[in-house]
Amino acid sequence: MRLAPAASIAPSRIRAIAALADEHPGTLRLFYGEDTLPTPDFIKQAAHAAIDSDRTYYTPNPGYPELRDAIAHQYQQLHGVPIRREEVVVTASGMMAIHLAVEATVGPGDSALVVTPLWPNFVGAIQVAGAEAIEVPLALEPDGFRLDLDRLESALRSNTRLLALASPGNPTGWTASLDDWRTLVAFCERNDLWLLADGVYERIVFGNNATIAPSPIELPEARARTIIAQSCSKAYRMTGWRVGYAIAPPEVAPTLAFLQEYAVSHAFGVAQEAARVAIRDGDAFLAEAQARYARHRDLAVDRLRQIDGIQVPVPDGAFYVFPKLNGLNESVAFCESLVRERRVGVAPGSAFGEGGEGHVRICFAVDELTLLDGLDRFEAGWRAFRDRGLST
Ligand SMILES: Cc1ncc(COP(=O)(O)O)c(C=O)c1O
């Protein structure tokens, strides 16, 4: 029997490395985007209380009103613009927010521009929706990644309806300035595109005492065409809880909410309640987590810079470093060899689309010992791989 076209979409290469690591006990897991520390206690306690007060029934499709209000309030405070409950849709993960935004804006016969290297699930979601994803790489310069508007202009087609990107980016850590967003919004206006702006890592930024990355939501001209995808996963160490949200124009948000009915109906009520408390009480925790990731970023960058044949763009946000390994053009084979021979798992750059091959993604959200041990193993594996002529 023949399966539908969606069945032929390539599986995630990050998950493939994870599966290989499962077969090799003792492998250090630097391939996923998550902290090794557990969800903080104050969030867990909120979940216990939510179970005890029976937050276990179906909830409204766009989430509990109290949570939507808490999100609107927080976003308003962080970005200095008015946000109403009607613009907020709680979703069963950031991934679901991406899915709903894509489903609502593109379909068969349409195309979407995706700024890469990027977490592969954007391209996957666009393909699942039956649309074509056109990958447009950031430019890699000696001092890091940079947005290249000319590349976007020349990738555009007459059927393009959507521009999707993340800032801070995964895996690059590239973070759009407000001027970059102005340029991107003007591009979307000129070409009548929706803008899907992923801000999942916006609370994890480094440098200049910044505590939040700029968002297109701050630009009045962006509001009518912008859907923000958000998640509690990374900011609050809640990766397994599957709770996120979208912020969309008030006439679009109800569409996202009813589309969620046809996937998972809504996020789990207990996770929603835990998210509400995380958002209400989480500021001190966030400051501490941000300081920890800043320390780990410096450790990772300094350590990698001691290794020959590697260019290390310094990430401005998120919790990954995405070094370029000179001469590497088979990142999957290299990452497999790291698991088999050194018991360290990192994600192959080619998993992240155009501009990713030749790099690997290393997650520095893990505890310090795992990170340093992982980087030692990585160096040994890279030297051995290079000495063999860059092949397995
Ligand atoms: C850029 C980006 N967006 C969204 C997500 C999805 O987060 P989640 O589905 O765990 O909420 C991730 C996860 O890695 C991500 O890296």
PDB file of N, CA and C in Angstrom, residues 150-235:
ATOM      1  N   ASP A 150      20.041  39.905   0.213  1.00  0.00           N
ATOM      2  CA  ASP A 150      20.090  39.601  -1.223  1.00  0.00           C
ATOM      3  C   ASP A 150      19.734  38.145  -1.480  1.00  0.00           C
ATOM      4  N   ARG A 151      20.202  37.287  -0.579  1.00  0.00           N
ATOM      5  CA  ARG A 151      19.875  35.860  -0.761  1.00  0.00           C
ATOM      6  C   ARG A 151      18.361  35.639  -0.624  1.00  0.00           C
ATOM      7  N   LEU A 152      17.762  36.354   0.332  1.00  0.00           N
ATOM      8  CA  LEU A 152      16.307  36.212   0.496  1.00  0.00           C
ATOM      9  C   LEU A 152      15.586  36.698  -0.753  1.00  0.00           C
ATOM     10  N   GLU A 153      16.000  37.878  -1.226  1.00  0.00           N
ATOM     11  CA  GLU A 153      15.339  38.447  -2.420  1.00  0.00           C
ATOM     12  C   GLU A 153      15.430  37.475  -3.591  1.00  0.00           C
ATOM     13  N   SER A 154      16.607  36.869  -3.760  1.00  0.00           N
ATOM     14  CA  SER A 154      16.721  36.039  -4.964  1.00  0.00           C
ATOM     15  C   SER A 154      16.091  34.653  -4.776  1.00  0.00           C
ATOM     16  N   ALA A 155      15.773  34.269  -3.549  1.00  0.00           N
ATOM     17  CA  ALA A 155      15.122  32.960  -3.345  1.00  0.00           C
ATOM     18  C   ALA A 155      13.599  33.037  -3.501  1.00  0.00           C
ATOM     19  N   LEU A 156      13.089  34.253  -3.457  1.00  0.00           N
ATOM     20  CA  LEU A 156      11.640  34.477  -3.492  1.00  0.00           C
ATOM     21  C   LEU A 156      11.013  33.960  -4.786  1.00  0.00           C
ATOM     22  N   ARG A 157       9.831  33.362  -4.690  1.00  0.00           N
ATOM     23  CA  ARG A 157       9.104  32.936  -5.909  1.00  0.00           C
ATOM     24  C   ARG A 157       7.708  33.553  -5.887  1.00  0.00           C
ATOM     25  N   SER A 158       7.015  33.393  -7.015  1.00  0.00           N
ATOM     26  CA  SER A 158       5.675  34.013  -7.054  1.00  0.00           C
ATOM     27  C   SER A 158       4.703  33.310  -6.099  1.00  0.00           C
ATOM     28  N   ASN A 159       5.006  32.051  -5.734  1.00  0.00           N
ATOM     29  CA  ASN A 159       4.082  31.337  -4.831  1.00  0.00           C
ATOM     30  C   ASN A 159       4.535  31.377  -3.365  1.00  0.00           C
ATOM     31  N   THR A 160       5.526  32.232  -3.044  1.00  0.00           N
ATOM     32  CA  THR A 160       6.019  32.277  -1.653  1.00  0.00           C
ATOM     33  C   THR A 160       5.038  33.056  -0.781  1.00  0.00           C
ATOM     34  N   ARG A 161       4.677  32.445   0.334  1.00  0.00           N
ATOM     35  CA  ARG A 161       3.664  33.052   1.225  1.00  0.00           C
ATOM     36  C   ARG A 161       4.186  33.322   2.631  1.00  0.00           C
ATOM     37  N   LEU A 162       5.329  32.731   2.961  1.00  0.00           N
ATOM     38  CA  LEU A 162       5.746  32.753   4.362  1.00  0.00           C
ATOM     39  C   LEU A 162       7.265  32.870   4.454  1.00  0.00           C
ATOM     40  N   LEU A 163       7.714  33.615   5.451  1.00  0.00           N
ATOM     41  CA  LEU A 163       9.138  33.625   5.815  1.00  0.00           C
ATOM     42  C   LEU A 163       9.224  33.108   7.246  1.00  0.00           C
ATOM     43  N   ALA A 164      10.060  32.087   7.465  1.00  0.00           N
ATOM     44  CA  ALA A 164      10.172  31.498   8.808  1.00  0.00           C
ATOM     45  C   ALA A 164      11.611  31.563   9.276  1.00  0.00           C
ATOM     46  N   LEU A 165      11.804  31.963  10.515  1.00  0.00           N
ATOM     47  CA  LEU A 165      13.152  31.962  11.087  1.00  0.00           C
ATOM     48  C   LEU A 165      13.072  31.998  12.606  1.00  0.00           C
ATOM     49  N   ALA A 166      14.211  31.727  13.227  1.00  0.00           N
ATOM     50  CA  ALA A 166      14.289  31.760  14.685  1.00  0.00           C
ATOM     51  C   ALA A 166      15.385  32.717  15.102  1.00  0.00           C
ATOM     52  N   SER A 167      15.116  33.475  16.142  1.00  0.00           N
ATOM     53  CA  SER A 167      16.126  34.385  16.715  1.00  0.00           C
ATOM     54  C   SER A 167      15.911  34.467  18.221  1.00  0.00           C
ATOM     55  N   PRO A 168      16.901  34.162  19.021  1.00  0.00           N
ATOM     56  CA  PRO A 168      18.172  33.536  18.681  1.00  0.00           C
ATOM     57  C   PRO A 168      17.957  32.202  17.949  1.00  0.00           C
ATOM     58  N   GLY A 169      18.887  31.926  17.048  1.00  0.00           N
ATOM     59  CA  GLY A 169      18.723  30.752  16.202  1.00  0.00           C
ATOM     60  C   GLY A 169      19.301  29.495  16.824  1.00  0.00           C
ATOM     61  N   ASN A 170      18.684  28.420  16.487  1.00  0.00           N
ATOM     62  CA  ASN A 170      19.219  27.088  16.776  1.00  0.00           C
ATOM     63  C   ASN A 170      19.529  26.476  15.432  1.00  0.00           C
ATOM     64  N   PRO A 171      20.750  26.178  15.092  1.00  0.00           N
ATOM     65  CA  PRO A 171      21.930  25.984  15.919  1.00  0.00           C
ATOM     66  C   PRO A 171      22.904  27.175  15.979  1.00  0.00           C
ATOM     67  N   THR A 172      22.647  28.258  15.256  1.00  0.00           N
ATOM     68  CA  THR A 172      23.727  29.243  15.066  1.00  0.00           C
ATOM     69  C   THR A 172      23.919  30.186  16.254  1.00  0.00           C
ATOM     70  N   GLY A 173      22.856  30.425  17.034  1.00  0.00           N
ATOM     71  CA  GLY A 173      22.922  31.445  18.075  1.00  0.00           C
ATOM     72  C   GLY A 173      22.829  32.855  17.504  1.00  0.00           C
ATOM     73  N   TRP A 174      22.738  32.966  16.168  1.00  0.00           N
ATOM     74  CA  TRP A 174      22.561  34.273  15.533  1.00  0.00           C
ATOM     75  C   TRP A 174      21.298  34.928  16.103  1.00  0.00           C
ATOM     76  N   THR A 175      21.407  36.206  16.421  1.00  0.00           N
ATOM     77  CA  THR A 175      20.274  36.900  17.034  1.00  0.00           C
ATOM     78  C   THR A 175      19.994  38.179  16.264  1.00  0.00           C
ATOM     79  N   ALA A 176      18.786  38.305  15.751  1.00  0.00           N
ATOM     80  CA  ALA A 176      18.423  39.482  14.940  1.00  0.00           C
ATOM     81  C   ALA A 176      18.362  40.720  15.815  1.00  0.00           C
ATOM     82  N   SER A 177      18.927  41.807  15.320  1.00  0.00           N
ATOM     83  CA  SER A 177      18.765  43.101  15.995  1.00  0.00           C
ATOM     84  C   SER A 177      17.395  43.637  15.600  1.00  0.00           C
ATOM     85  N   LEU A 178      16.954  44.695  16.275  1.00  0.00           N
ATOM     86  CA  LEU A 178      15.666  45.276  15.883  1.00  0.00           C
ATOM     87  C   LEU A 178      15.748  45.805  14.443  1.00  0.00           C
ATOM     88  N   ASP A 179      16.929  46.267  14.046  1.00  0.00           N
ATOM     89  CA  ASP A 179      17.092  46.719  12.657  1.00  0.00           C
ATOM     90  C   ASP A 179      16.959  45.556  11.672  1.00  0.00           C
ATOM     91  N   ASP A 180      17.530  44.401  12.057  1.00  0.00           N
ATOM     92  CA  ASP A 180      17.344  43.217  11.186  1.00  0.00           C
ATOM     93  C   ASP A 180      15.846  42.925  11.034  1.00  0.00           C
ATOM     94  N   TRP A 181      15.117  42.991  12.169  1.00  0.00           N
ATOM     95  CA  TRP A 181      13.671  42.704  12.088  1.00  0.00           C
ATOM     96  C   TRP A 181      12.975  43.730  11.200  1.00  0.00           C
ATOM     97  N   ARG A 182      13.385  44.999  11.307  1.00  0.00           N
ATOM     98  CA  ARG A 182      12.766  46.036  10.448  1.00  0.00           C
ATOM     99  C   ARG A 182      12.959  45.681   8.981  1.00  0.00           C
ATOM    100  N   THR A 183      14.186  45.244   8.671  1.00  0.00           N
ATOM    101  CA  THR A 183      14.483  44.873   7.288  1.00  0.00           C
ATOM    102  C   THR A 183      13.626  43.682   6.859  1.00  0.00           C
ATOM    103  N   LEU A 184      13.516  42.703   7.750  1.00  0.00           N
ATOM    104  CA  LEU A 184      12.755  41.497   7.404  1.00  0.00           C
ATOM    105  C   LEU A 184      11.262  41.797   7.274  1.00  0.00           C
ATOM    106  N   VAL A 185      10.760  42.641   8.159  1.00  0.00           N
ATOM    107  CA  VAL A 185       9.331  42.983   8.094  1.00  0.00           C
ATOM    108  C   VAL A 185       9.041  43.764   6.803  1.00  0.00           C
ATOM    109  N   ALA A 186       9.960  44.677   6.447  1.00  0.00           N
ATOM    110  CA  ALA A 186       9.759  45.437   5.207  1.00  0.00           C
ATOM    111  C   ALA A 186       9.775  44.481   4.007  1.00  0.00           C
ATOM    112  N   PHE A 187      10.664  43.500   4.059  1.00  0.00           N
ATOM    113  CA  PHE A 187      10.724  42.484   2.993  1.00  0.00           C
ATOM    114  C   PHE A 187       9.379  41.737   2.911  1.00  0.00           C
ATOM    115  N   CYS A 188       8.851  41.361   4.073  1.00  0.00           N
ATOM    116  CA  CYS A 188       7.565  40.644   4.094  1.00  0.00           C
ATOM    117  C   CYS A 188       6.442  41.540   3.574  1.00  0.00           C
ATOM    118  N   GLU A 189       6.468  42.811   3.954  1.00  0.00           N
ATOM    119  CA  GLU A 189       5.419  43.736   3.476  1.00  0.00           C
ATOM    120  C   GLU A 189       5.468  43.872   1.954  1.00  0.00           C
ATOM    121  N   ARG A 190       6.704  44.072   1.428  1.00  0.00           N
ATOM    122  CA  ARG A 190       6.861  44.252  -0.023  1.00  0.00           C
ATOM    123  C   ARG A 190       6.349  43.056  -0.793  1.00  0.00           C
ATOM    124  N   ASN A 191       6.504  41.888  -0.182  1.00  0.00           N
ATOM    125  CA  ASN A 191       6.191  40.669  -0.930  1.00  0.00           C
ATOM    126  C   ASN A 191       4.960  39.946  -0.384  1.00  0.00           C
ATOM    127  N   ASP A 192       4.247  40.616   0.484  1.00  0.00           N
ATOM    128  CA  ASP A 192       3.010  40.104   1.076  1.00  0.00           C
ATOM    129  C   ASP A 192       3.189  38.701   1.682  1.00  0.00           C
ATOM    130  N   LEU A 193       4.157  38.587   2.569  1.00  0.00           N
ATOM    131  CA  LEU A 193       4.446  37.299   3.219  1.00  0.00           C
ATOM    132  C   LEU A 193       4.015  37.332   4.678  1.00  0.00           C
ATOM    133  N   TRP A 194       3.628  36.195   5.191  1.00  0.00           N
ATOM    134  CA  TRP A 194       3.501  36.012   6.626  1.00  0.00           C
ATOM    135  C   TRP A 194       4.917  35.892   7.210  1.00  0.00           C
ATOM    136  N   LEU A 195       5.043  36.303   8.453  1.00  0.00           N
ATOM    137  CA  LEU A 195       6.334  36.148   9.135  1.00  0.00           C
ATOM    138  C   LEU A 195       6.133  35.223  10.329  1.00  0.00           C
ATOM    139  N   LEU A 196       6.824  34.087  10.311  1.00  0.00           N
ATOM    140  CA  LEU A 196       6.808  33.184  11.474  1.00  0.00           C
ATOM    141  C   LEU A 196       8.127  33.390  12.206  1.00  0.00           C
ATOM    142  N   ALA A 197       8.038  34.026  13.369  1.00  0.00           N
ATOM    143  CA  ALA A 197       9.246  34.393  14.120  1.00  0.00           C
ATOM    144  C   ALA A 197       9.294  33.558  15.391  1.00  0.00           C
ATOM    145  N   ASP A 198      10.282  32.703  15.455  1.00  0.00           N
ATOM    146  CA  ASP A 198      10.434  31.817  16.606  1.00  0.00           C
ATOM    147  C   ASP A 198      11.299  32.518  17.652  1.00  0.00           C
ATOM    148  N   GLY A 199      10.713  32.698  18.830  1.00  0.00           N
ATOM    149  CA  GLY A 199      11.448  33.372  19.903  1.00  0.00           C
ATOM    150  C   GLY A 199      11.683  32.461  21.092  1.00  0.00           C
ATOM    151  N   VAL A 200      11.766  31.170  20.798  1.00  0.00           N
ATOM    152  CA  VAL A 200      11.868  30.167  21.866  1.00  0.00           C
ATOM    153  C   VAL A 200      13.083  30.406  22.778  1.00  0.00           C
ATOM    154  N   TYR A 201      14.159  30.972  22.194  1.00  0.00           N
ATOM    155  CA  TYR A 201      15.376  31.215  22.999  1.00  0.00           C
ATOM    156  C   TYR A 201      15.525  32.687  23.388  1.00  0.00           C
ATOM    157  N   GLU A 202      14.459  33.454  23.305  1.00  0.00           N
ATOM    158  CA  GLU A 202      14.638  34.905  23.479  1.00  0.00           C
ATOM    159  C   GLU A 202      15.106  35.292  24.876  1.00  0.00           C
ATOM    160  N   ARG A 203      14.873  34.413  25.877  1.00  0.00           N
ATOM    161  CA  ARG A 203      15.339  34.734  27.231  1.00  0.00           C
ATOM    162  C   ARG A 203      16.765  34.256  27.472  1.00  0.00           C
ATOM    163  N   ILE A 204      17.371  33.606  26.479  1.00  0.00           N
ATOM    164  CA  ILE A 204      18.753  33.123  26.650  1.00  0.00           C
ATOM    165  C   ILE A 204      19.634  33.916  25.686  1.00  0.00           C
ATOM    166  N   VAL A 205      20.094  35.071  26.163  1.00  0.00           N
ATOM    167  CA  VAL A 205      20.927  35.953  25.339  1.00  0.00           C
ATOM    168  C   VAL A 205      22.136  36.392  26.151  1.00  0.00           C
ATOM    169  N   PHE A 206      23.211  36.718  25.436  1.00  0.00           N
ATOM    170  CA  PHE A 206      24.474  37.040  26.114  1.00  0.00           C
ATOM    171  C   PHE A 206      24.948  38.419  25.684  1.00  0.00           C
ATOM    172  N   GLY A 207      25.663  39.051  26.586  1.00  0.00           N
ATOM    173  CA  GLY A 207      26.334  40.285  26.202  1.00  0.00           C
ATOM    174  C   GLY A 207      25.502  41.532  26.445  1.00  0.00           C
ATOM    175  N   ASN A 208      26.199  42.660  26.707  1.00  0.00           N
ATOM    176  CA  ASN A 208      25.597  43.987  26.874  1.00  0.00           C
ATOM    177  C   ASN A 208      24.464  44.021  27.888  1.00  0.00           C
ATOM    178  N   ASN A 209      24.544  43.180  28.900  1.00  0.00           N
ATOM    179  CA  ASN A 209      23.508  43.119  29.938  1.00  0.00           C
ATOM    180  C   ASN A 209      22.115  42.849  29.385  1.00  0.00           C
ATOM    181  N   ALA A 210      22.055  42.306  28.178  1.00  0.00           N
ATOM    182  CA  ALA A 210      20.742  42.043  27.587  1.00  0.00           C
ATOM    183  C   ALA A 210      20.049  40.927  28.364  1.00  0.00           C
ATOM    184  N   THR A 211      18.747  41.032  28.527  1.00  0.00           N
ATOM    185  CA  THR A 211      18.007  39.940  29.160  1.00  0.00           C
ATOM    186  C   THR A 211      16.976  39.356  28.210  1.00  0.00           C
ATOM    187  N   ILE A 212      16.798  39.992  27.075  1.00  0.00           N
ATOM    188  CA  ILE A 212      15.819  39.482  26.101  1.00  0.00           C
ATOM    189  C   ILE A 212      16.248  39.891  24.695  1.00  0.00           C
ATOM    190  N   ALA A 213      15.978  39.010  23.728  1.00  0.00           N
ATOM    191  CA  ALA A 213      16.317  39.336  22.337  1.00  0.00           C
ATOM    192  C   ALA A 213      15.207  40.203  21.746  1.00  0.00           C
ATOM    193  N   PRO A 214      15.560  41.110  20.808  1.00  0.00           N
ATOM    194  CA  PRO A 214      14.533  41.903  20.142  1.00  0.00           C
ATOM    195  C   PRO A 214      13.536  40.996  19.408  1.00  0.00           C
ATOM    196  N   SER A 215      12.297  41.472  19.325  1.00  0.00           N
ATOM    197  CA  SER A 215      11.261  40.677  18.655  1.00  0.00           C
ATOM    198  C   SER A 215      10.531  41.563  17.653  1.00  0.00           C
ATOM    199  N   PRO A 216      10.064  40.981  16.540  1.00  0.00           N
ATOM    200  CA  PRO A 216       9.323  41.804  15.571  1.00  0.00           C
ATOM    201  C   PRO A 216       8.007  42.313  16.151  1.00  0.00           C
ATOM    202  N   ILE A 217       7.552  41.687  17.239  1.00  0.00           N
ATOM    203  CA  ILE A 217       6.297  42.141  17.849  1.00  0.00           C
ATOM    204  C   ILE A 217       6.405  43.595  18.322  1.00  0.00           C
ATOM    205  N   GLU A 218       7.670  44.058  18.494  1.00  0.00           N
ATOM    206  CA  GLU A 218       7.881  45.439  18.943  1.00  0.00           C
ATOM    207  C   GLU A 218       7.626  46.452  17.813  1.00  0.00           C
ATOM    208  N   LEU A 219       7.488  45.969  16.592  1.00  0.00           N
ATOM    209  CA  LEU A 219       7.318  46.876  15.447  1.00  0.00           C
ATOM    210  C   LEU A 219       5.839  46.921  15.055  1.00  0.00           C
ATOM    211  N   PRO A 220       5.211  48.096  15.192  1.00  0.00           N
ATOM    212  CA  PRO A 220       3.771  48.181  14.903  1.00  0.00           C
ATOM    213  C   PRO A 220       3.439  47.655  13.507  1.00  0.00           C
ATOM    214  N   GLU A 221       4.319  47.945  12.533  1.00  0.00           N
ATOM    215  CA  GLU A 221       4.014  47.550  11.154  1.00  0.00           C
ATOM    216  C   GLU A 221       4.055  46.038  10.959  1.00  0.00           C
ATOM    217  N   ALA A 222       4.636  45.311  11.954  1.00  0.00           N
ATOM    218  CA  ALA A 222       4.771  43.853  11.804  1.00  0.00           C
ATOM    219  C   ALA A 222       3.529  43.104  12.283  1.00  0.00           C
ATOM    220  N   ARG A 223       2.762  43.729  13.159  1.00  0.00           N
ATOM    221  CA  ARG A 223       1.763  42.988  13.930  1.00  0.00           C
ATOM    222  C   ARG A 223       0.769  42.211  13.056  1.00  0.00           C
ATOM    223  N   ALA A 224       0.307  42.813  11.973  1.00  0.00           N
ATOM    224  CA  ALA A 224      -0.761  42.190  11.190  1.00  0.00           C
ATOM    225  C   ALA A 224      -0.314  40.928  10.455  1.00  0.00           C
ATOM    226  N   ARG A 225       0.999  40.756  10.294  1.00  0.00           N
ATOM    227  CA  ARG A 225       1.463  39.605   9.494  1.00  0.00           C
ATOM    228  C   ARG A 225       2.393  38.678  10.271  1.00  0.00           C
ATOM    229  N   THR A 226       2.531  38.897  11.573  1.00  0.00           N
ATOM    230  CA  THR A 226       3.533  38.133  12.337  1.00  0.00           C
ATOM    231  C   THR A 226       2.889  37.131  13.280  1.00  0.00           C
ATOM    232  N   ILE A 227       3.416  35.925  13.259  1.00  0.00           N
ATOM    233  CA  ILE A 227       3.038  34.914  14.254  1.00  0.00           C
ATOM    234  C   ILE A 227       4.314  34.556  15.009  1.00  0.00           C
ATOM    235  N   ILE A 228       4.249  34.707  16.328  1.00  0.00           N
ATOM    236  CA  ILE A 228       5.400  34.371  17.171  1.00  0.00           C
ATOM    237  C   ILE A 228       5.198  32.938  17.674  1.00  0.00           C
ATOM    238  N   ALA A 229       6.235  32.113  17.571  1.00  0.00           N
ATOM    239  CA  ALA A 229       6.186  30.767  18.179  1.00  0.00           C
ATOM    240  C   ALA A 229       7.022  30.806  19.445  1.00  0.00           C
ATOM    241  N   GLN A 230       6.471  30.275  20.527  1.00  0.00           N
ATOM    242  CA  GLN A 230       7.154  30.328  21.816  1.00  0.00           C
ATOM    243  C   GLN A 230       7.010  29.009  22.556  1.00  0.00           C
ATOM    244  N   SER A 231       7.829  28.856  23.582  1.00  0.00           N
ATOM    245  CA  SER A 231       7.818  27.593  24.323  1.00  0.00           C
ATOM    246  C   SER A 231       8.310  27.820  25.746  1.00  0.00           C
ATOM    247  N   CYS A 232       7.855  26.980  26.656  1.00  0.00           N
ATOM    248  CA  CYS A 232       8.412  26.991  28.021  1.00  0.00           C
ATOM    249  C   CYS A 232       9.608  26.046  28.116  1.00  0.00           C
ATOM    250  N   SER A 233       9.849  25.267  27.051  1.00  0.00           N
ATOM    251  CA  SER A 233      10.854  24.194  27.106  1.00  0.00           C
ATOM    252  C   SER A 233      12.230  24.671  27.524  1.00  0.00           C
ATOM    253  N   LYS A 234      12.737  25.687  26.841  1.00  0.00           N
ATOM    254  CA  LYS A 234      14.152  26.035  27.013  1.00  0.00           C
ATOM    255  C   LYS A 234      14.331  27.015  28.163  1.00  0.00           C
ATOM    256  N   ALA A 235      13.437  28.013  28.247  1.00  0.00           N
ATOM    257  CA  ALA A 235      13.600  29.031  29.283  1.00  0.00           C
ATOM    258  C   ALA A 235      13.436  28.432  30.673  1.00  0.00           C
TER     259      ALA A 235
END
